[in-house]
Amino acid sequence: MAQAESSNAVPDAAPATSLRDWRIDFWRGLAIVFIFWNHSVDNVMSWFTTKYLGLSDSAELFVFLSGYAMASMFLAKFLSRPVMAMPYAVSRAFTLYLHHLAAFIVIATLAALYREYLGSSVMERDLFIRPFLGATNTVLPKLAMLAYLPPLLDILPLYILLTLLVGVLFFAFRDSWRYYLIFAAVVWAFAMVTGVTLSSYPDTRLWTFNPFAWQAVFLVGFVTCVARDEPWLRRVVESPVTVALSITIVTVGFVAAAPWATLGLLPWRPLSLITDYADKANASPIRLIHFLALAHLATVLVKRDHPLGSSTFGRWMVLIGRRSLPLFVISTVFAAMSHGVFDWFGKSAPVQIAYSVGMAGVLVGLAVIADALGRATRGGGGAASGPNRAPRKAPETSVSACDLAPAPSR
């Protein structure tokens, strides 16, 4: 989720190496579209994401980039005054909390209206809204305390806790990336050994994303930004051996996922044992390793000067990524609406494709409008979304060390 301060940051007109790395916002925007498609009920468009093609999916990408974006902003603003990271984290967490409540109110309203005017309670049932409408006095306090998390409304509460956590950790560790890794590993191991997690209403339900485990994914993204300029990390990323290893991991993940079996073409799952241990709720290391291999290959294949950055599609995804918090909430509402749309119009492939592509187009349109409004209120040029776009003026403090992304040595 974009941090407001870093999401719209573009450096002052200067050398090309000082431009914000457009790829971060691009992948963040693409993750939002993918999560929307994956969360739309029984959606054929999920096959255009990584959901069925490997051992990880867009959740890892989104949480990883959230940690990366947080580190980017913290290094830019709080490195010399880390005590300010804590009040900022509280403020940011409160903003996320309000967005979470707003998303629930809209989804619950749509579910109630769907039942009232179309005579179907499918949205109430599928989205677990009935407990709230039937026992509001009991469930409302639990909603306020993040103890009632209906489906689709589980990522923002996770991010709220992680934002508060990193505010404390940054005050203690600042830019010492090793300490973040040690903390992440210790807490994850504790969660695996003890089985500790958080429950949701009713008590038999658990958080979809165990925060004691998923903090590791978030902090790995945080550390990636903090340690970005470390020579050893550059060598690892550029090493042919590492590239070969990443290709091997991705290939093994594809075979283990066995998309042909999921499609019902061939009941052959030669590496099903791997998927048995790829536990999403507890952030299995298998999933994280697979995601990091994908991220590594994406970094190698899509350089900063890649033409994708200056393409229309690239600019659309960048604009979504730069305003990812409100657009993520809107995409969550769209995913909830799919339960009603597919119930009313049917779940045929044309209906699913039309709705998925159409709502993705709405997200693009909203991002373009938001960018135009931002340019109008700032009185400046358009946001630099790719390697060939001209930079515009912006405050110097809005650029972080992680946004500069110097080209790797060759």
Short mmCIF file of C-alpha atoms in Angstrom, two decimals:
data_model
loop_
_atom_site.label_atom_id
_atom_site.label_comp_id
_atom_site.label_asym_id
_atom_site.label_seq_id
_atom_site.Cartn_x
_atom_site.Cartn_y
_atom_site.Cartn_z
CA MET A 1 0.00 0.00 0.00
CA ALA A 2 1.39 3.26 -0.97
CA GLN A 3 2.57 5.65 1.61
CA ALA A 4 1.15 9.04 0.73
CA GLU A 5 4.46 10.76 1.16
CA SER A 6 6.40 8.38 -1.07
CA SER A 7 3.71 7.34 -3.50
CA ASN A 8 3.66 10.61 -5.43
CA ALA A 9 7.32 11.41 -4.99
CA VAL A 10 9.30 12.30 -8.09
CA PRO A 11 12.72 13.86 -7.81
CA ASP A 12 13.82 17.23 -9.01
CA ALA A 13 14.79 17.62 -12.65
CA ALA A 14 18.28 16.19 -12.80
CA PRO A 15 20.13 13.18 -14.09
CA ALA A 16 18.10 10.13 -15.08
CA THR A 17 19.67 8.10 -12.28
CA SER A 18 17.86 10.26 -9.72
CA LEU A 19 14.41 9.35 -10.98
CA ARG A 20 12.16 7.30 -8.77
CA ASP A 21 12.20 3.64 -9.77
CA TRP A 22 8.90 3.24 -11.61
CA ARG A 23 9.01 -0.55 -11.26
CA ILE A 24 8.00 -0.46 -7.58
CA ASP A 25 4.74 1.33 -8.35
CA PHE A 26 4.21 -0.79 -11.45
CA TRP A 27 4.33 -4.08 -9.54
CA ARG A 28 2.25 -2.60 -6.74
CA GLY A 29 -0.45 -1.55 -9.21
CA LEU A 30 -0.37 -4.91 -10.93
CA ALA A 31 -0.69 -6.64 -7.56
CA ILE A 32 -3.90 -4.70 -6.86
CA VAL A 33 -5.42 -5.79 -10.16
CA PHE A 34 -4.33 -9.39 -9.57
CA ILE A 35 -5.73 -9.44 -6.02
CA PHE A 36 -9.04 -8.10 -7.34
CA TRP A 37 -9.21 -10.87 -9.94
CA ASN A 38 -8.17 -13.55 -7.45
CA HIS A 39 -10.75 -12.43 -4.91
CA SER A 40 -13.62 -12.28 -7.38
CA VAL A 41 -15.55 -15.49 -6.86
CA ASP A 42 -14.51 -18.40 -9.15
CA ASN A 43 -13.00 -15.95 -11.60
CA VAL A 44 -11.47 -17.28 -14.82
CA MET A 45 -9.20 -14.22 -14.89
CA SER A 46 -7.28 -15.69 -11.96
CA TRP A 47 -5.46 -17.79 -14.55
CA PHE A 48 -3.79 -14.62 -15.80
CA THR A 49 -2.19 -14.12 -12.37
CA THR A 50 0.32 -16.29 -10.50
CA LYS A 51 -2.37 -17.89 -8.32
CA TYR A 52 -2.40 -21.28 -10.04
CA LEU A 53 1.02 -21.15 -11.66
CA GLY A 54 3.31 -21.41 -8.67
CA LEU A 55 3.66 -21.66 -4.91
CA SER A 56 3.08 -17.99 -4.09
CA ASP A 57 0.58 -15.40 -5.29
CA SER A 58 -0.19 -11.69 -5.24
CA ALA A 59 -0.50 -11.61 -1.45
CA GLU A 60 3.27 -12.04 -1.05
CA LEU A 61 3.90 -9.40 -3.70
CA PHE A 62 1.56 -6.91 -2.04
CA VAL A 63 2.86 -7.39 1.51
CA PHE A 64 6.50 -7.45 0.37
CA LEU A 65 6.09 -4.19 -1.54
CA SER A 66 4.26 -2.67 1.44
CA GLY A 67 7.34 -3.33 3.56
CA TYR A 68 9.58 -1.97 0.82
CA ALA A 69 7.53 1.22 0.49
CA MET A 70 7.52 1.71 4.25
CA ALA A 71 11.31 1.43 4.42
CA SER A 72 11.63 3.85 1.52
CA MET A 73 9.64 6.51 3.32
CA PHE A 74 11.19 5.88 6.74
CA LEU A 75 14.75 6.16 5.41
CA ALA A 76 13.89 9.40 3.67
CA LYS A 77 12.19 11.09 6.61
CA PHE A 78 13.13 9.47 9.91
CA LEU A 79 16.68 8.15 9.65
CA SER A 80 18.11 11.17 11.45
CA ARG A 81 15.17 11.40 13.88
CA PRO A 82 13.88 7.83 14.41
CA VAL A 83 11.72 8.82 17.35
CA MET A 84 9.31 10.41 14.86
CA ALA A 85 8.73 7.04 13.19
CA MET A 86 6.49 5.92 16.03
CA PRO A 87 3.94 8.78 15.94
CA TYR A 88 3.91 8.55 12.15
CA ALA A 89 3.21 4.82 12.35
CA VAL A 90 0.29 5.46 14.70
CA SER A 91 -1.10 8.10 12.35
CA ARG A 92 -0.68 5.87 9.32
CA ALA A 93 -2.24 2.91 11.10
CA PHE A 94 -5.26 5.04 12.00
CA THR A 95 -5.65 6.02 8.33
CA LEU A 96 -5.56 2.35 7.37
CA TYR A 97 -8.10 1.61 10.11
CA LEU A 98 -10.54 4.18 8.72
CA HIS A 99 -10.16 2.74 5.21
CA HIS A 100 -10.85 -0.73 6.60
CA LEU A 101 -14.04 0.39 8.32
CA ALA A 102 -15.15 2.30 5.22
CA ALA A 103 -14.66 -0.80 3.06
CA PHE A 104 -16.76 -2.90 5.43
CA ILE A 105 -19.58 -0.33 5.58
CA VAL A 106 -19.78 -0.15 1.78
CA ILE A 107 -19.69 -3.94 1.35
CA ALA A 108 -22.29 -4.53 4.09
CA THR A 109 -24.54 -1.88 2.53
CA LEU A 110 -24.27 -3.48 -0.91
CA ALA A 111 -25.08 -6.90 0.56
CA ALA A 112 -28.15 -5.53 2.34
CA LEU A 113 -29.34 -3.70 -0.79
CA TYR A 114 -28.84 -6.80 -2.90
CA ARG A 115 -31.09 -8.78 -0.61
CA GLU A 116 -33.65 -5.99 -0.30
CA TYR A 117 -34.10 -5.18 -3.98
CA LEU A 118 -33.02 -8.35 -5.79
CA GLY A 119 -34.25 -10.91 -3.30
CA SER A 120 -31.00 -12.82 -2.87
CA SER A 121 -28.89 -13.17 0.24
CA VAL A 122 -25.89 -14.62 -1.58
CA MET A 123 -23.68 -11.62 -0.78
CA GLU A 124 -24.62 -11.71 2.90
CA ARG A 125 -23.83 -15.42 3.02
CA ASP A 126 -20.63 -15.50 0.97
CA LEU A 127 -19.14 -12.37 2.54
CA PHE A 128 -20.13 -13.33 6.12
CA ILE A 129 -22.21 -10.17 6.61
CA ARG A 130 -25.16 -11.94 8.25
CA PRO A 131 -23.65 -11.96 11.77
CA PHE A 132 -23.28 -8.19 11.62
CA LEU A 133 -26.80 -7.56 10.32
CA GLY A 134 -28.35 -10.13 12.68
CA ALA A 135 -26.48 -9.29 15.89
CA THR A 136 -25.13 -5.78 15.39
CA ASN A 137 -24.83 -5.03 19.10
CA THR A 138 -22.52 -8.02 19.54
CA VAL A 139 -20.52 -7.82 16.33
CA LEU A 140 -20.04 -4.04 16.04
CA PRO A 141 -17.55 -3.81 18.95
CA LYS A 142 -15.66 -6.77 17.51
CA LEU A 143 -15.51 -5.02 14.13
CA ALA A 144 -14.08 -1.93 15.82
CA MET A 145 -11.43 -4.05 17.59
CA LEU A 146 -10.49 -5.98 14.42
CA ALA A 147 -11.91 -9.13 15.95
CA TYR A 148 -14.49 -9.57 13.17
CA LEU A 149 -12.89 -9.95 9.75
CA PRO A 150 -15.23 -11.03 6.95
CA PRO A 151 -13.66 -12.46 3.78
CA LEU A 152 -11.79 -9.91 1.61
CA LEU A 153 -11.22 -7.69 4.64
CA ASP A 154 -8.12 -9.32 6.07
CA ILE A 155 -5.14 -7.54 4.48
CA LEU A 156 -5.64 -4.04 5.91
CA PRO A 157 -5.85 -5.27 9.53
CA LEU A 158 -2.60 -7.16 8.94
CA TYR A 159 -1.01 -4.01 7.55
CA ILE A 160 -2.26 -1.96 10.50
CA LEU A 161 -0.41 -4.20 12.95
CA LEU A 162 2.72 -4.32 10.79
CA THR A 163 2.77 -0.54 10.46
CA LEU A 164 2.70 -0.14 14.23
CA LEU A 165 5.36 -2.82 14.59
CA VAL A 166 7.79 -1.26 12.14
CA GLY A 167 7.40 2.14 13.81
CA VAL A 168 8.82 0.60 17.00
CA LEU A 169 11.46 -1.45 15.18
CA PHE A 170 12.76 1.50 13.21
CA PHE A 171 13.24 3.47 16.39
CA ALA A 172 15.32 0.58 17.74
CA PHE A 173 17.14 -0.66 14.62
CA ARG A 174 17.14 2.29 12.18
CA ASP A 175 19.04 1.12 9.07
CA SER A 176 20.67 -1.98 10.62
CA TRP A 177 19.05 -4.51 8.29
CA ARG A 178 20.48 -7.55 10.10
CA TYR A 179 18.43 -6.85 13.21
CA TYR A 180 15.18 -6.78 11.22
CA LEU A 181 15.99 -10.17 9.72
CA ILE A 182 16.83 -11.65 13.11
CA PHE A 183 13.61 -10.28 14.59
CA ALA A 184 11.55 -11.61 11.66
CA ALA A 185 13.09 -15.09 11.89
CA VAL A 186 12.69 -15.34 15.67
CA VAL A 187 9.04 -14.23 15.68
CA TRP A 188 8.18 -16.49 12.73
CA ALA A 189 9.83 -19.48 14.43
CA PHE A 190 7.96 -18.70 17.65
CA ALA A 191 4.67 -18.67 15.73
CA MET A 192 5.44 -22.01 14.08
CA VAL A 193 6.42 -23.71 17.34
CA THR A 194 3.59 -22.36 19.48
CA GLY A 195 0.87 -22.03 16.83
CA VAL A 196 0.07 -18.55 18.11
CA THR A 197 -2.21 -16.45 15.91
CA LEU A 198 -5.20 -14.12 16.25
CA SER A 199 -8.82 -15.19 16.21
CA SER A 200 -11.80 -13.57 14.56
CA TYR A 201 -15.52 -13.68 15.31
CA PRO A 202 -16.67 -16.30 16.03
CA ASP A 203 -13.72 -17.61 18.02
CA THR A 204 -13.39 -20.67 15.80
CA ARG A 205 -12.32 -18.42 12.89
CA LEU A 206 -8.68 -17.35 12.62
CA TRP A 207 -7.03 -14.50 10.79
CA THR A 208 -6.44 -15.47 7.16
CA PHE A 209 -2.93 -14.04 7.45
CA ASN A 210 -1.28 -14.93 10.75
CA PRO A 211 0.42 -11.60 11.65
CA PHE A 212 3.11 -13.37 13.68
CA ALA A 213 4.15 -15.19 10.52
CA TRP A 214 3.43 -12.65 7.80
CA GLN A 215 5.53 -10.01 9.53
CA ALA A 216 8.45 -11.96 8.02
CA VAL A 217 7.26 -11.25 4.46
CA PHE A 218 6.75 -7.58 5.30
CA LEU A 219 10.16 -7.25 6.96
CA VAL A 220 11.94 -9.03 4.12
CA GLY A 221 10.56 -6.30 1.86
CA PHE A 222 11.66 -3.71 4.40
CA VAL A 223 15.16 -5.20 4.55
CA THR A 224 15.41 -5.39 0.74
CA CYS A 225 15.09 -1.62 0.62
CA VAL A 226 17.37 -0.95 3.58
CA ALA A 227 20.12 -3.24 2.23
CA ARG A 228 19.62 -2.28 -1.38
CA ASP A 229 23.03 -0.65 -1.86
CA GLU A 230 24.98 -3.39 -0.11
CA PRO A 231 27.67 -4.67 -2.54
CA TRP A 232 27.02 -8.29 -1.61
CA LEU A 233 23.34 -7.94 -2.47
CA ARG A 234 24.21 -6.49 -5.86
CA ARG A 235 26.55 -9.39 -6.53
CA VAL A 236 23.90 -11.92 -5.54
CA VAL A 237 21.26 -10.33 -7.76
CA GLU A 238 23.56 -10.17 -10.80
CA SER A 239 25.19 -13.58 -10.38
CA PRO A 240 24.39 -16.10 -13.18
CA VAL A 241 24.31 -18.80 -10.51
CA THR A 242 21.57 -16.96 -8.62
CA VAL A 243 19.60 -16.42 -11.82
CA ALA A 244 19.85 -20.14 -12.62
CA LEU A 245 18.73 -20.98 -9.09
CA SER A 246 15.72 -18.66 -9.36
CA ILE A 247 14.73 -20.21 -12.70
CA THR A 248 14.97 -23.66 -11.10
CA ILE A 249 12.81 -22.62 -8.12
CA VAL A 250 10.15 -21.09 -10.37
CA THR A 251 10.12 -24.18 -12.59
CA VAL A 252 9.79 -26.52 -9.60
CA GLY A 253 6.99 -24.30 -8.26
CA PHE A 254 5.15 -24.55 -11.57
CA VAL A 255 5.39 -28.34 -11.58
CA ALA A 256 4.33 -28.51 -7.92
CA ALA A 257 1.32 -26.27 -8.56
CA ALA A 258 0.34 -28.54 -11.49
CA PRO A 259 -2.10 -26.16 -13.21
CA TRP A 260 -3.04 -28.92 -15.66
CA ALA A 261 -4.43 -30.91 -12.72
CA THR A 262 -6.37 -27.91 -11.43
CA LEU A 263 -7.90 -27.54 -14.89
CA GLY A 264 -8.84 -31.21 -14.84
CA LEU A 265 -6.72 -32.05 -17.88
CA LEU A 266 -4.40 -34.56 -16.25
CA PRO A 267 -4.46 -35.84 -12.63
CA TRP A 268 -0.70 -35.79 -12.31
CA ARG A 269 0.88 -33.96 -9.38
CA PRO A 270 4.49 -35.20 -9.13
CA LEU A 271 5.51 -32.66 -6.47
CA SER A 272 2.34 -32.43 -4.41
CA LEU A 273 4.40 -32.94 -1.25
CA ILE A 274 5.80 -29.44 -1.71
CA THR A 275 2.37 -27.85 -1.91
CA ASP A 276 1.35 -29.69 1.26
CA TYR A 277 3.91 -27.61 3.16
CA ALA A 278 3.27 -24.34 1.32
CA ASP A 279 0.97 -23.02 4.04
CA LYS A 280 -0.33 -19.59 3.11
CA ALA A 281 -1.88 -18.65 6.45
CA ASN A 282 1.45 -19.07 8.25
CA ALA A 283 3.69 -17.64 5.50
CA SER A 284 5.50 -20.85 4.67
CA PRO A 285 9.18 -20.31 3.76
CA ILE A 286 8.46 -22.34 0.63
CA ARG A 287 6.07 -19.64 -0.57
CA LEU A 288 8.47 -16.85 0.38
CA ILE A 289 11.41 -18.48 -1.41
CA HIS A 290 9.26 -18.97 -4.51
CA PHE A 291 8.15 -15.35 -4.43
CA LEU A 292 11.71 -14.07 -3.97
CA ALA A 293 12.79 -16.14 -6.98
CA LEU A 294 10.01 -14.57 -9.05
CA ALA A 295 10.95 -11.10 -7.79
CA HIS A 296 14.59 -11.73 -8.64
CA LEU A 297 13.79 -12.77 -12.20
CA ALA A 298 11.47 -9.78 -12.61
CA THR A 299 14.30 -7.49 -11.46
CA VAL A 300 16.71 -9.07 -13.92
CA LEU A 301 14.33 -9.07 -16.88
CA VAL A 302 12.66 -5.68 -16.34
CA LYS A 303 15.42 -3.10 -16.04
CA ARG A 304 14.78 0.55 -15.32
CA ASP A 305 15.08 1.40 -19.02
CA HIS A 306 12.68 -1.35 -20.10
CA PRO A 307 10.12 -0.07 -22.65
CA LEU A 308 7.32 -1.38 -20.43
CA GLY A 309 7.85 1.66 -18.22
CA SER A 310 6.99 4.12 -20.99
CA SER A 311 4.11 2.08 -22.41
CA THR A 312 0.47 2.97 -21.85
CA PHE A 313 -0.10 -0.20 -19.82
CA GLY A 314 2.99 0.51 -17.72
CA ARG A 315 1.85 4.03 -16.96
CA TRP A 316 -1.60 2.79 -15.96
CA MET A 317 -0.17 0.32 -13.47
CA VAL A 318 2.23 2.92 -12.08
CA LEU A 319 -0.63 5.35 -11.48
CA ILE A 320 -2.61 2.67 -9.65
CA GLY A 321 0.45 1.77 -7.59
CA ARG A 322 0.99 5.37 -6.53
CA ARG A 323 -2.50 5.58 -5.09
CA SER A 324 -2.72 2.02 -3.95
CA LEU A 325 -4.47 2.48 -0.60
CA PRO A 326 -7.75 4.01 -1.85
CA LEU A 327 -7.66 1.95 -5.04
CA PHE A 328 -7.02 -1.23 -3.10
CA VAL A 329 -10.10 -0.50 -0.99
CA ILE A 330 -12.15 0.16 -4.13
CA SER A 331 -10.87 -3.06 -5.72
CA THR A 332 -11.95 -4.92 -2.58
CA VAL A 333 -15.45 -3.53 -3.01
CA PHE A 334 -15.40 -4.61 -6.67
CA ALA A 335 -14.38 -8.14 -5.61
CA ALA A 336 -17.27 -8.23 -3.13
CA MET A 337 -19.66 -7.01 -5.83
CA SER A 338 -18.63 -9.95 -8.03
CA HIS A 339 -20.61 -12.26 -5.75
CA GLY A 340 -23.78 -10.41 -6.68
CA VAL A 341 -22.89 -9.81 -10.32
CA PHE A 342 -22.03 -13.45 -10.98
CA ASP A 343 -25.10 -14.58 -9.05
CA TRP A 344 -27.37 -12.38 -11.15
CA PHE A 345 -25.78 -12.72 -14.59
CA GLY A 346 -24.25 -16.16 -14.14
CA LYS A 347 -20.65 -17.32 -13.96
CA SER A 348 -20.00 -17.82 -17.65
CA ALA A 349 -16.51 -16.93 -18.87
CA PRO A 350 -17.75 -13.91 -20.93
CA VAL A 351 -19.47 -12.44 -17.87
CA GLN A 352 -16.42 -12.96 -15.67
CA ILE A 353 -14.03 -11.51 -18.25
CA ALA A 354 -16.27 -8.53 -18.99
CA TYR A 355 -16.68 -7.69 -15.30
CA SER A 356 -13.03 -8.26 -14.38
CA VAL A 357 -11.61 -6.26 -17.29
CA GLY A 358 -14.28 -3.58 -16.95
CA MET A 359 -13.65 -2.97 -13.26
CA ALA A 360 -9.89 -3.01 -13.85
CA GLY A 361 -10.56 -0.30 -16.41
CA VAL A 362 -12.46 1.67 -13.77
CA LEU A 363 -9.43 1.41 -11.46
CA VAL A 364 -7.25 2.75 -14.26
CA GLY A 365 -9.70 5.57 -14.91
CA LEU A 366 -9.78 6.55 -11.25
CA ALA A 367 -5.98 6.51 -11.10
CA VAL A 368 -5.74 8.73 -14.18
CA ILE A 369 -8.30 11.17 -12.76
CA ALA A 370 -6.48 11.26 -9.42
CA ASP A 371 -3.20 11.96 -11.22
CA ALA A 372 -4.80 14.75 -13.25
CA LEU A 373 -6.29 16.30 -10.11
CA GLY A 374 -2.93 16.06 -8.40
CA ARG A 375 -1.23 17.83 -11.30
CA ALA A 376 -3.91 20.50 -11.33
CA THR A 377 -3.63 21.23 -7.62
CA ARG A 378 0.18 21.20 -7.74
CA GLY A 379 0.31 23.21 -10.93
CA GLY A 380 3.00 20.94 -12.33
CA GLY A 381 3.54 18.44 -15.10
CA GLY A 382 2.45 14.83 -15.18
CA ALA A 383 3.93 12.18 -12.95
CA ALA A 384 6.99 10.50 -14.35
CA SER A 385 5.86 6.92 -14.70
CA GLY A 386 8.57 5.45 -16.87
CA PRO A 387 12.19 5.73 -17.93
CA ASN A 388 11.50 8.01 -20.88
CA ARG A 389 9.26 10.51 -19.16
CA ALA A 390 10.52 13.90 -18.16
CA PRO A 391 10.80 14.52 -14.41
CA ARG A 392 9.04 17.31 -12.64
CA LYS A 393 9.76 19.37 -9.59
CA ALA A 394 9.12 17.97 -6.15
CA PRO A 395 10.39 18.64 -2.64
CA GLU A 396 13.83 17.21 -2.04
CA THR A 397 12.71 15.44 1.12
CA SER A 398 10.21 13.32 -0.83
CA VAL A 399 12.96 11.19 -2.38
CA SER A 400 14.42 8.32 -0.43
CA ALA A 401 17.54 6.28 -0.90
CA CYS A 402 15.42 3.36 -2.03
CA ASP A 403 13.73 5.42 -4.74
CA LEU A 404 16.97 6.35 -6.49
CA ALA A 405 17.73 2.79 -7.63
CA PRO A 406 21.05 3.31 -9.44
CA ALA A 407 21.57 1.03 -12.39
CA PRO A 408 23.34 -2.21 -11.43
CA SER A 409 26.98 -2.53 -12.37
CA ARG A 410 27.68 -4.54 -15.46
#
